[in-house]
PDB file of C-alpha atoms and ligand atoms in Angstrom:
ATOM      1  CA  MET A  58      31.928 -11.950  37.266  1.00  0.00           C
ATOM      2  CA  PRO A  59      29.519 -13.761  36.388  1.00  0.00           C
ATOM      3  CA  VAL A  60      26.369 -11.550  35.349  1.00  0.00           C
ATOM      4  CA  THR A  61      29.175  -9.676  33.291  1.00  0.00           C
ATOM      5  CA  ARG A  62      30.086 -12.721  31.251  1.00  0.00           C
ATOM      6  CA  GLY A  63      26.102 -13.783  30.870  1.00  0.00           C
ATOM      7  CA  PHE A  64      25.031 -10.070  29.820  1.00  0.00           C
ATOM      8  CA  LYS A  65      27.831 -10.179  27.137  1.00  0.00           C
ATOM      9  CA  GLY A  66      27.062 -13.394  25.853  1.00  0.00           C
ATOM     10  CA  LYS A  67      23.680 -12.663  25.438  1.00  0.00           C
ATOM     11  CA  LEU A  68      24.452  -9.249  23.774  1.00  0.00           C
ATOM     12  CA  ARG A  69      26.762 -10.742  21.472  1.00  0.00           C
ATOM     13  CA  GLY A  70      24.209 -13.764  20.340  1.00  0.00           C
ATOM     14  CA  ASP A  71      21.878 -11.503  20.303  1.00  0.00           C
ATOM     15  CA  GLY A  72      23.855  -9.002  17.625  1.00  0.00           C
ATOM     16  CA  ALA A  73      24.617 -11.952  15.644  1.00  0.00           C
ATOM     17  CA  ASN A  74      21.251 -13.835  15.712  1.00  0.00           C
ATOM     18  CA  ARG A  75      19.576 -10.240  14.481  1.00  0.00           C
ATOM     19  CA  GLU A  76      21.457 -10.601  11.052  1.00  0.00           C
ATOM     20  CA  ARG A  77      19.444 -14.018  10.423  1.00  0.00           C
ATOM     21  CA  ILE A  78      16.038 -12.561  11.351  1.00  0.00           C
ATOM     22  CA  PRO A  79      14.380 -11.521   7.578  1.00  0.00           C
ATOM     23  CA  PRO A  80      12.625  -8.002   7.987  1.00  0.00           C
ATOM     24  CA  GLY A  81       9.002  -8.106  10.038  1.00  0.00           C
ATOM     25  CA  GLN A  82       9.684 -11.791  11.350  1.00  0.00           C
ATOM     26  CA  PHE A  83      10.220 -12.589  14.824  1.00  0.00           C
ATOM     27  CA  VAL A  84      11.526 -15.624  16.583  1.00  0.00           C
ATOM     28  CA  THR A  85      10.246 -18.244  18.105  1.00  0.00           C
ATOM     29  CA  PRO A  86      11.166 -21.380  19.734  1.00  0.00           C
ATOM     30  CA  ASP A  87       8.493 -23.010  19.184  1.00  0.00           C
ATOM     31  CA  PHE A  88       7.148 -25.113  16.091  1.00  0.00           C
ATOM     32  CA  PRO A  89       3.566 -23.824  15.152  1.00  0.00           C
ATOM     33  CA  VAL A  90       1.416 -26.128  13.220  1.00  0.00           C
ATOM     34  CA  LEU A  91      -0.072 -24.127  10.286  1.00  0.00           C
ATOM     35  CA  THR A  92      -2.364 -26.180   8.018  1.00  0.00           C
ATOM     36  CA  ALA A  93      -5.108 -24.907   5.374  1.00  0.00           C
ATOM     37  CA  GLY A  94      -7.508 -27.810   6.281  1.00  0.00           C
ATOM     38  CA  PRO A  95      -7.444 -31.338   7.836  1.00  0.00           C
ATOM     39  CA  THR A  96      -4.096 -33.100   8.604  1.00  0.00           C
ATOM     40  CA  GLN A  97      -3.161 -35.816   5.850  1.00  0.00           C
ATOM     41  CA  HIS A  98      -2.573 -39.391   7.026  1.00  0.00           C
ATOM     42  CA  ILE A  99      -1.036 -42.027   4.833  1.00  0.00           C
ATOM     43  CA  ALA A 100       0.647 -45.436   5.779  1.00  0.00           C
ATOM     44  CA  THR A 101       4.233 -45.605   4.386  1.00  0.00           C
ATOM     45  CA  ASP A 102       3.352 -48.467   2.317  1.00  0.00           C
ATOM     46  CA  ARG A 103       0.801 -47.135   0.362  1.00  0.00           C
ATOM     47  CA  TRP A 104       3.165 -43.662  -0.065  1.00  0.00           C
ATOM     48  CA  SER A 105       5.023 -43.128  -3.152  1.00  0.00           C
ATOM     49  CA  LEU A 106       6.601 -40.089  -5.064  1.00  0.00           C
ATOM     50  CA  SER A 107       6.617 -39.128  -8.724  1.00  0.00           C
ATOM     51  CA  VAL A 108       8.238 -36.933 -10.588  1.00  0.00           C
ATOM     52  CA  LEU A 109       6.325 -36.073 -13.953  1.00  0.00           C
ATOM     53  CA  HIS A 110       6.790 -33.692 -16.696  1.00  0.00           C
ATOM     54  CA  GLY A 111       3.109 -32.885 -17.515  1.00  0.00           C
ATOM     55  CA  ASP A 112       1.588 -36.088 -17.650  1.00  0.00           C
ATOM     56  CA  THR A 113       5.058 -38.291 -18.543  1.00  0.00           C
ATOM     57  CA  ALA A 114       6.359 -39.846 -15.665  1.00  0.00           C
ATOM     58  CA  LEU A 115       9.628 -39.295 -15.430  1.00  0.00           C
ATOM     59  CA  GLY A 116      10.411 -41.288 -11.952  1.00  0.00           C
ATOM     60  CA  ALA A 117       8.480 -42.805  -9.195  1.00  0.00           C
ATOM     61  CA  TRP A 118       9.337 -43.934  -5.985  1.00  0.00           C
ATOM     62  CA  SER A 119       8.061 -46.356  -3.211  1.00  0.00           C
ATOM     63  CA  TRP A 120       8.813 -45.709   0.556  1.00  0.00           C
ATOM     64  CA  GLU A 121      11.631 -48.568   0.496  1.00  0.00           C
ATOM     65  CA  GLN A 122      12.918 -47.123  -3.231  1.00  0.00           C
ATOM     66  CA  PHE A 123      13.065 -43.371  -1.845  1.00  0.00           C
ATOM     67  CA  ALA A 124      14.705 -44.558   1.511  1.00  0.00           C
ATOM     68  CA  ALA A 125      17.213 -45.976  -0.493  1.00  0.00           C
ATOM     69  CA  LEU A 126      18.264 -42.816  -2.544  1.00  0.00           C
ATOM     70  CA  PRO A 127      21.009 -40.561  -1.213  1.00  0.00           C
ATOM     71  CA  GLN A 128      20.248 -38.642   2.089  1.00  0.00           C
ATOM     72  CA  THR A 129      21.314 -35.705   2.840  1.00  0.00           C
ATOM     73  CA  GLU A 130      20.967 -33.844   6.242  1.00  0.00           C
ATOM     74  CA  ILE A 131      19.978 -29.555   6.053  1.00  0.00           C
ATOM     75  CA  SER A 132      20.045 -27.240   8.954  1.00  0.00           C
ATOM     76  CA  ALA A 133      18.270 -24.385   8.340  1.00  0.00           C
ATOM     77  CA  ASP A 134      16.180 -21.128   9.587  1.00  0.00           C
ATOM     78  CA  ILE A 135      12.600 -21.341   8.683  1.00  0.00           C
ATOM     79  CA  HIS A 136      10.643 -18.558   8.075  1.00  0.00           C
ATOM     80  CA  CYS A 137       6.527 -18.246   7.997  1.00  0.00           C
ATOM     81  CA  VAL A 138       4.798 -15.741   6.590  1.00  0.00           C
ATOM     82  CA  THR A 139       2.721 -15.125   9.674  1.00  0.00           C
ATOM     83  CA  LYS A 140       5.491 -13.451  10.923  1.00  0.00           C
ATOM     84  CA  TRP A 141       7.552 -16.337  12.907  1.00  0.00           C
ATOM     85  CA  THR A 142      11.067 -17.317  12.374  1.00  0.00           C
ATOM     86  CA  LYS A 143      12.695 -20.728  13.886  1.00  0.00           C
ATOM     87  CA  PHE A 144      16.334 -21.102  14.019  1.00  0.00           C
ATOM     88  CA  ASP A 145      18.339 -24.084  13.512  1.00  0.00           C
ATOM     89  CA  THR A 146      15.641 -26.661  12.264  1.00  0.00           C
ATOM     90  CA  ARG A 147      17.576 -29.691  11.437  1.00  0.00           C
ATOM     91  CA  TRP A 148      15.847 -32.151   8.355  1.00  0.00           C
ATOM     92  CA  ARG A 149      17.171 -35.387   6.391  1.00  0.00           C
ATOM     93  CA  GLY A 150      15.696 -36.462   3.134  1.00  0.00           C
ATOM     94  CA  VAL A 151      16.776 -36.216  -0.558  1.00  0.00           C
ATOM     95  CA  THR A 152      17.520 -33.113  -2.452  1.00  0.00           C
ATOM     96  CA  ILE A 153      15.969 -32.124  -5.404  1.00  0.00           C
ATOM     97  CA  ASP A 154      19.280 -32.319  -7.115  1.00  0.00           C
ATOM     98  CA  ASP A 155      19.525 -36.170  -6.557  1.00  0.00           C
ATOM     99  CA  LEU A 156      15.621 -36.699  -7.185  1.00  0.00           C
ATOM    100  CA  LEU A 157      16.211 -35.560 -10.368  1.00  0.00           C
ATOM    101  CA  ARG A 158      19.792 -37.703 -11.126  1.00  0.00           C
ATOM    102  CA  ALA A 159      17.277 -41.022 -10.035  1.00  0.00           C
ATOM    103  CA  ALA A 160      14.908 -39.816 -12.358  1.00  0.00           C
ATOM    104  CA  GLY A 161      17.294 -39.554 -14.881  1.00  0.00           C
ATOM    105  CA  ALA A 162      16.852 -35.855 -15.151  1.00  0.00           C
ATOM    106  CA  GLU A 163      19.828 -34.043 -14.393  1.00  0.00           C
ATOM    107  CA  VAL A 164      18.593 -31.328 -16.603  1.00  0.00           C
ATOM    108  CA  PRO A 165      15.818 -29.974 -15.760  1.00  0.00           C
ATOM    109  CA  PRO A 166      12.868 -30.212 -18.852  1.00  0.00           C
ATOM    110  CA  THR A 167      11.522 -26.820 -17.496  1.00  0.00           C
ATOM    111  CA  ARG A 168      11.724 -23.964 -15.262  1.00  0.00           C
ATOM    112  CA  PHE A 169       9.015 -24.054 -13.468  1.00  0.00           C
ATOM    113  CA  LEU A 170       7.411 -27.124 -10.770  1.00  0.00           C
ATOM    114  CA  MET A 171       4.237 -27.502  -9.058  1.00  0.00           C
ATOM    115  CA  ALA A 172       4.128 -29.537  -6.142  1.00  0.00           C
ATOM    116  CA  HIS A 173       0.714 -31.730  -5.517  1.00  0.00           C
ATOM    117  CA  CYS A 174      -0.087 -32.949  -2.127  1.00  0.00           C
ATOM    118  CA  ASP A 175      -2.449 -35.431  -0.405  1.00  0.00           C
ATOM    119  CA  GLY A 176      -5.310 -33.225   0.891  1.00  0.00           C
ATOM    120  CA  GLY A 177      -4.869 -31.232  -2.430  1.00  0.00           C
ATOM    121  CA  TYR A 178      -2.760 -28.513  -1.817  1.00  0.00           C
ATOM    122  CA  THR A 179      -0.273 -26.825  -4.208  1.00  0.00           C
ATOM    123  CA  THR A 180       2.921 -24.464  -4.205  1.00  0.00           C
ATOM    124  CA  ASN A 181       4.653 -23.131  -7.234  1.00  0.00           C
ATOM    125  CA  LEU A 182       8.720 -23.292  -7.238  1.00  0.00           C
ATOM    126  CA  ARG A 183      11.375 -22.436  -9.627  1.00  0.00           C
ATOM    127  CA  LEU A 184      13.829 -24.977 -10.461  1.00  0.00           C
ATOM    128  CA  ALA A 185      16.605 -22.422  -9.279  1.00  0.00           C
ATOM    129  CA  ASP A 186      15.251 -22.269  -6.175  1.00  0.00           C
ATOM    130  CA  LEU A 187      15.291 -26.236  -5.713  1.00  0.00           C
ATOM    131  CA  LEU A 188      18.394 -27.094  -7.196  1.00  0.00           C
ATOM    132  CA  ASP A 189      22.559 -26.650  -5.618  1.00  0.00           C
ATOM    133  CA  ALA A 190      21.195 -28.316  -2.428  1.00  0.00           C
ATOM    134  CA  LYS A 191      18.730 -25.585  -1.482  1.00  0.00           C
ATOM    135  CA  ALA A 192      16.023 -27.996  -1.326  1.00  0.00           C
ATOM    136  CA  MET A 193      14.632 -31.568  -0.332  1.00  0.00           C
ATOM    137  CA  VAL A 194      12.068 -34.007   0.061  1.00  0.00           C
ATOM    138  CA  ALA A 195      12.401 -34.186   3.756  1.00  0.00           C
ATOM    139  CA  THR A 196      11.273 -37.595   5.676  1.00  0.00           C
ATOM    140  CA  HIS A 197      12.963 -36.910   9.074  1.00  0.00           C
ATOM    141  CA  PHE A 198      12.884 -33.395  11.614  1.00  0.00           C
ATOM    142  CA  ASP A 199      15.463 -33.699  14.601  1.00  0.00           C
ATOM    143  CA  GLY A 200      16.701 -37.038  13.905  1.00  0.00           C
ATOM    144  CA  VAL A 201      13.006 -38.505  13.812  1.00  0.00           C
ATOM    145  CA  PRO A 202      10.138 -39.185  11.170  1.00  0.00           C
ATOM    146  CA  ILE A 203       7.910 -36.174  10.481  1.00  0.00           C
ATOM    147  CA  THR A 204       5.191 -36.183  12.442  1.00  0.00           C
ATOM    148  CA  ALA A 205       1.891 -36.377  10.439  1.00  0.00           C
ATOM    149  CA  SER A 206       1.061 -32.577  11.870  1.00  0.00           C
ATOM    150  CA  HIS A 207       4.274 -31.479  10.004  1.00  0.00           C
ATOM    151  CA  GLY A 208       3.945 -32.622   6.713  1.00  0.00           C
ATOM    152  CA  GLY A 209       4.938 -36.752   7.432  1.00  0.00           C
ATOM    153  CA  PRO A 210       5.740 -39.285   5.968  1.00  0.00           C
ATOM    154  CA  ALA A 211       7.328 -36.826   3.678  1.00  0.00           C
ATOM    155  CA  ARG A 212       7.511 -32.760   3.080  1.00  0.00           C
ATOM    156  CA  LEU A 213       9.010 -30.460   0.949  1.00  0.00           C
ATOM    157  CA  LEU A 214      11.767 -28.112   2.305  1.00  0.00           C
ATOM    158  CA  VAL A 215      12.874 -25.096   0.601  1.00  0.00           C
ATOM    159  CA  PRO A 216      14.069 -23.051   3.570  1.00  0.00           C
ATOM    160  CA  HIS A 217      14.928 -20.238   2.047  1.00  0.00           C
ATOM    161  CA  LEU A 218      11.558 -19.231   1.244  1.00  0.00           C
ATOM    162  CA  TYR A 219       8.793 -18.427   3.026  1.00  0.00           C
ATOM    163  CA  PHE A 220       7.775 -21.405   4.575  1.00  0.00           C
ATOM    164  CA  TRP A 221       4.265 -22.005   2.587  1.00  0.00           C
ATOM    165  CA  LYS A 222       6.611 -23.165  -0.270  1.00  0.00           C
ATOM    166  CA  SER A 223       7.617 -26.058   2.001  1.00  0.00           C
ATOM    167  CA  ALA A 224       4.797 -28.104   1.141  1.00  0.00           C
ATOM    168  CA  LYS A 225       3.532 -30.883   3.689  1.00  0.00           C
ATOM    169  CA  TRP A 226       2.457 -34.716   2.690  1.00  0.00           C
ATOM    170  CA  VAL A 227       3.915 -34.230  -1.277  1.00  0.00           C
ATOM    171  CA  ARG A 228       3.668 -36.457  -3.457  1.00  0.00           C
ATOM    172  CA  GLN A 229       4.303 -35.202  -6.978  1.00  0.00           C
ATOM    173  CA  LEU A 230       6.486 -32.700  -8.419  1.00  0.00           C
ATOM    174  CA  VAL A 231       5.237 -31.820 -12.104  1.00  0.00           C
ATOM    175  CA  PHE A 232       7.153 -29.524 -14.396  1.00  0.00           C
ATOM    176  CA  ARG A 233       5.575 -27.325 -16.352  1.00  0.00           C
ATOM    177  CA  ASP A 234       6.475 -24.768 -18.948  1.00  0.00           C
ATOM    178  CA  ASP A 235       4.934 -21.640 -17.070  1.00  0.00           C
ATOM    179  CA  GLU A 236       4.611 -20.427 -13.972  1.00  0.00           C
ATOM    180  CA  THR A 237       1.453 -20.982 -12.802  1.00  0.00           C
ATOM    181  CA  PRO A 238       0.324 -20.176  -8.918  1.00  0.00           C
ATOM    182  CA  GLY A 239      -0.480 -22.711  -6.277  1.00  0.00           C
ATOM    183  CA  PHE A 240      -2.685 -22.558  -3.613  1.00  0.00           C
ATOM    184  CA  TRP A 241      -1.543 -19.742  -1.410  1.00  0.00           C
ATOM    185  CA  GLU A 242      -0.015 -17.921  -4.419  1.00  0.00           C
ATOM    186  CA  ALA A 243      -3.439 -18.079  -6.565  1.00  0.00           C
ATOM    187  CA  LEU A 244      -5.032 -16.484  -3.129  1.00  0.00           C
ATOM    188  CA  GLY A 245      -2.835 -13.106  -3.483  1.00  0.00           C
ATOM    189  CA  TYR A 246       0.374 -14.331  -2.001  1.00  0.00           C
ATOM    190  CA  HIS A 247       3.973 -13.921  -3.460  1.00  0.00           C
ATOM    191  CA  ILE A 248       4.806 -16.093  -6.651  1.00  0.00           C
ATOM    192  CA  ARG A 249       8.154 -16.662  -5.273  1.00  0.00           C
ATOM    193  CA  GLY A 250       8.090 -15.873  -1.567  1.00  0.00           C
ATOM    194  CA  ASP A 251      11.124 -14.378  -0.016  1.00  0.00           C
ATOM    195  CA  PRO A 252      11.555 -13.743   3.131  1.00  0.00           C
ATOM    196  CA  TRP A 253      14.992 -11.487   2.911  1.00  0.00           C
ATOM    197  CA  GLN A 254      13.211  -9.333   0.379  1.00  0.00           C
ATOM    198  CA  GLU A 255       9.825  -9.686   2.342  1.00  0.00           C
ATOM    199  CA  GLN A 256       8.251 -11.437  -0.946  1.00  0.00           C
ATOM    200  CA  ARG A 257       4.818 -11.982   1.203  1.00  0.00           C
ATOM    201  CA  TYR A 258       1.955 -10.331  -1.165  1.00  0.00           C
ATOM    202  CA  GLU A 259       1.584 -10.313  -4.716  1.00  0.00           C
ATOM    203  CA  GLY A 260       2.861  -7.088  -6.299  1.00  0.00           C
ATOM    204  CA  ASP A 261       5.365  -6.826  -3.072  1.00  0.00           C
ATOM    205  CA  ARG A 262       8.954  -6.072  -5.261  1.00  0.00           C
TER     206      ARG A 262
HETATM  207  N1  LIG B  24       0.159 -29.723   2.611  1.00  0.00           N
HETATM  208  C1  LIG B  24       0.187 -28.436   2.927  1.00  0.00           C
HETATM  209  N2  LIG B  24       1.806 -27.898   2.836  1.00  0.00           N
HETATM  210  C2  LIG B  24       1.685 -26.855   3.581  1.00  0.00           C
HETATM  211  C3  LIG B  24       0.744 -26.130   4.389  1.00  0.00           C
HETATM  212  C4  LIG B  24      -0.817 -26.794   4.112  1.00  0.00           C
HETATM  213  O1  LIG B  24      -1.894 -26.028   4.338  1.00  0.00           O
HETATM  214  N3  LIG B  24      -0.982 -27.534   3.525  1.00  0.00           N
HETATM  215  N4  LIG B  24       1.090 -24.735   4.713  1.00  0.00           N
HETATM  216  C5  LIG B  24       2.105 -24.278   4.541  1.00  0.00           C
HETATM  217  C6  LIG B  24       2.319 -23.080   5.662  1.00  0.00           C
HETATM  218  S1  LIG B  24       1.383 -21.700   5.074  1.00  0.00           S
HETATM  219  C7  LIG B  24       3.387 -23.313   6.685  1.00  0.00           C
HETATM  220  S2  LIG B  24       3.910 -21.966   7.417  1.00  0.00           S
HETATM  221  C8  LIG B  24       4.225 -24.513   6.360  1.00  0.00           C
HETATM  222  C9  LIG B  24       3.944 -25.045   8.162  1.00  0.00           C
HETATM  223  O2  LIG B  24       4.537 -25.881   8.395  1.00  0.00           O
HETATM  224  P1  LIG B  24       4.221 -26.805   9.764  1.00  0.00           P
HETATM  225  O3  LIG B  24       3.097 -26.738  10.040  1.00  0.00           O
HETATM  226  O4  LIG B  24       5.424 -28.049   9.295  1.00  0.00           O
HETATM  227  O5  LIG B  24       4.559 -25.673  10.370  1.00  0.00           O
HETATM  228  O6  LIG B  24       3.303 -25.660   5.934  1.00  0.00           O
HETATM  229  C10 LIG B  24       3.241 -25.481   4.636  1.00  0.00           C
HETATM  230  N5  LIG B  24       2.907 -26.438   4.085  1.00  0.00           N
HETATM  231 MO1  LIG B  25       2.236 -20.016   6.950  1.00  0.00          MO
END
């Protein structure tokens, strides 16, 4: 009976998917836009990405040079601290591992990094959360260039942390000796932001 089959299928799906929803989150099919401040628009011929250690440049890539780096696809669920979770987002870009390899910095010079964006947004990250193909600088979403509102031409993607860590319009990755808070972290959000530990605000575990 089709109704029974459908009903069972739905139950199985919900059961499996429940395990994919971090505590306090709800699933949306939408892709909300969340930006503090205006959307940034930068032409790819004026774009570059740099990796620095303090003031010292370790590597820098024009748009063409970046496109020539090894490309990787990541499919992942994403979790915003405002409580929406979106399943199965599909991205393409350059993993942080490949970026550091291209910069000749396979061994990260420090354990911490700050991502800097056009428009002034920053977010701090631990290298342990960026390596082993867990994160990338993404240029494509669902097979097409990321739109400006979602952070194109290039954004950080760190899907296992709350999505505020996935900095849109990223331009510089700066190694630092200390774990300095970025934009939201300085305003009271958690320094790391693991959705599975519900690390929303400073003081949460
Ligand atoms: N540059 C920049 N990156 C940013 C933000 C921002 O305000 N500026 N917002 C963060 C937050 S809070 C979230 S939830 C995601 C939202 O990404 P989206 O607009 O593609 O959904 O981007 C993150 N990256
Ligand atoms: Mo967010």
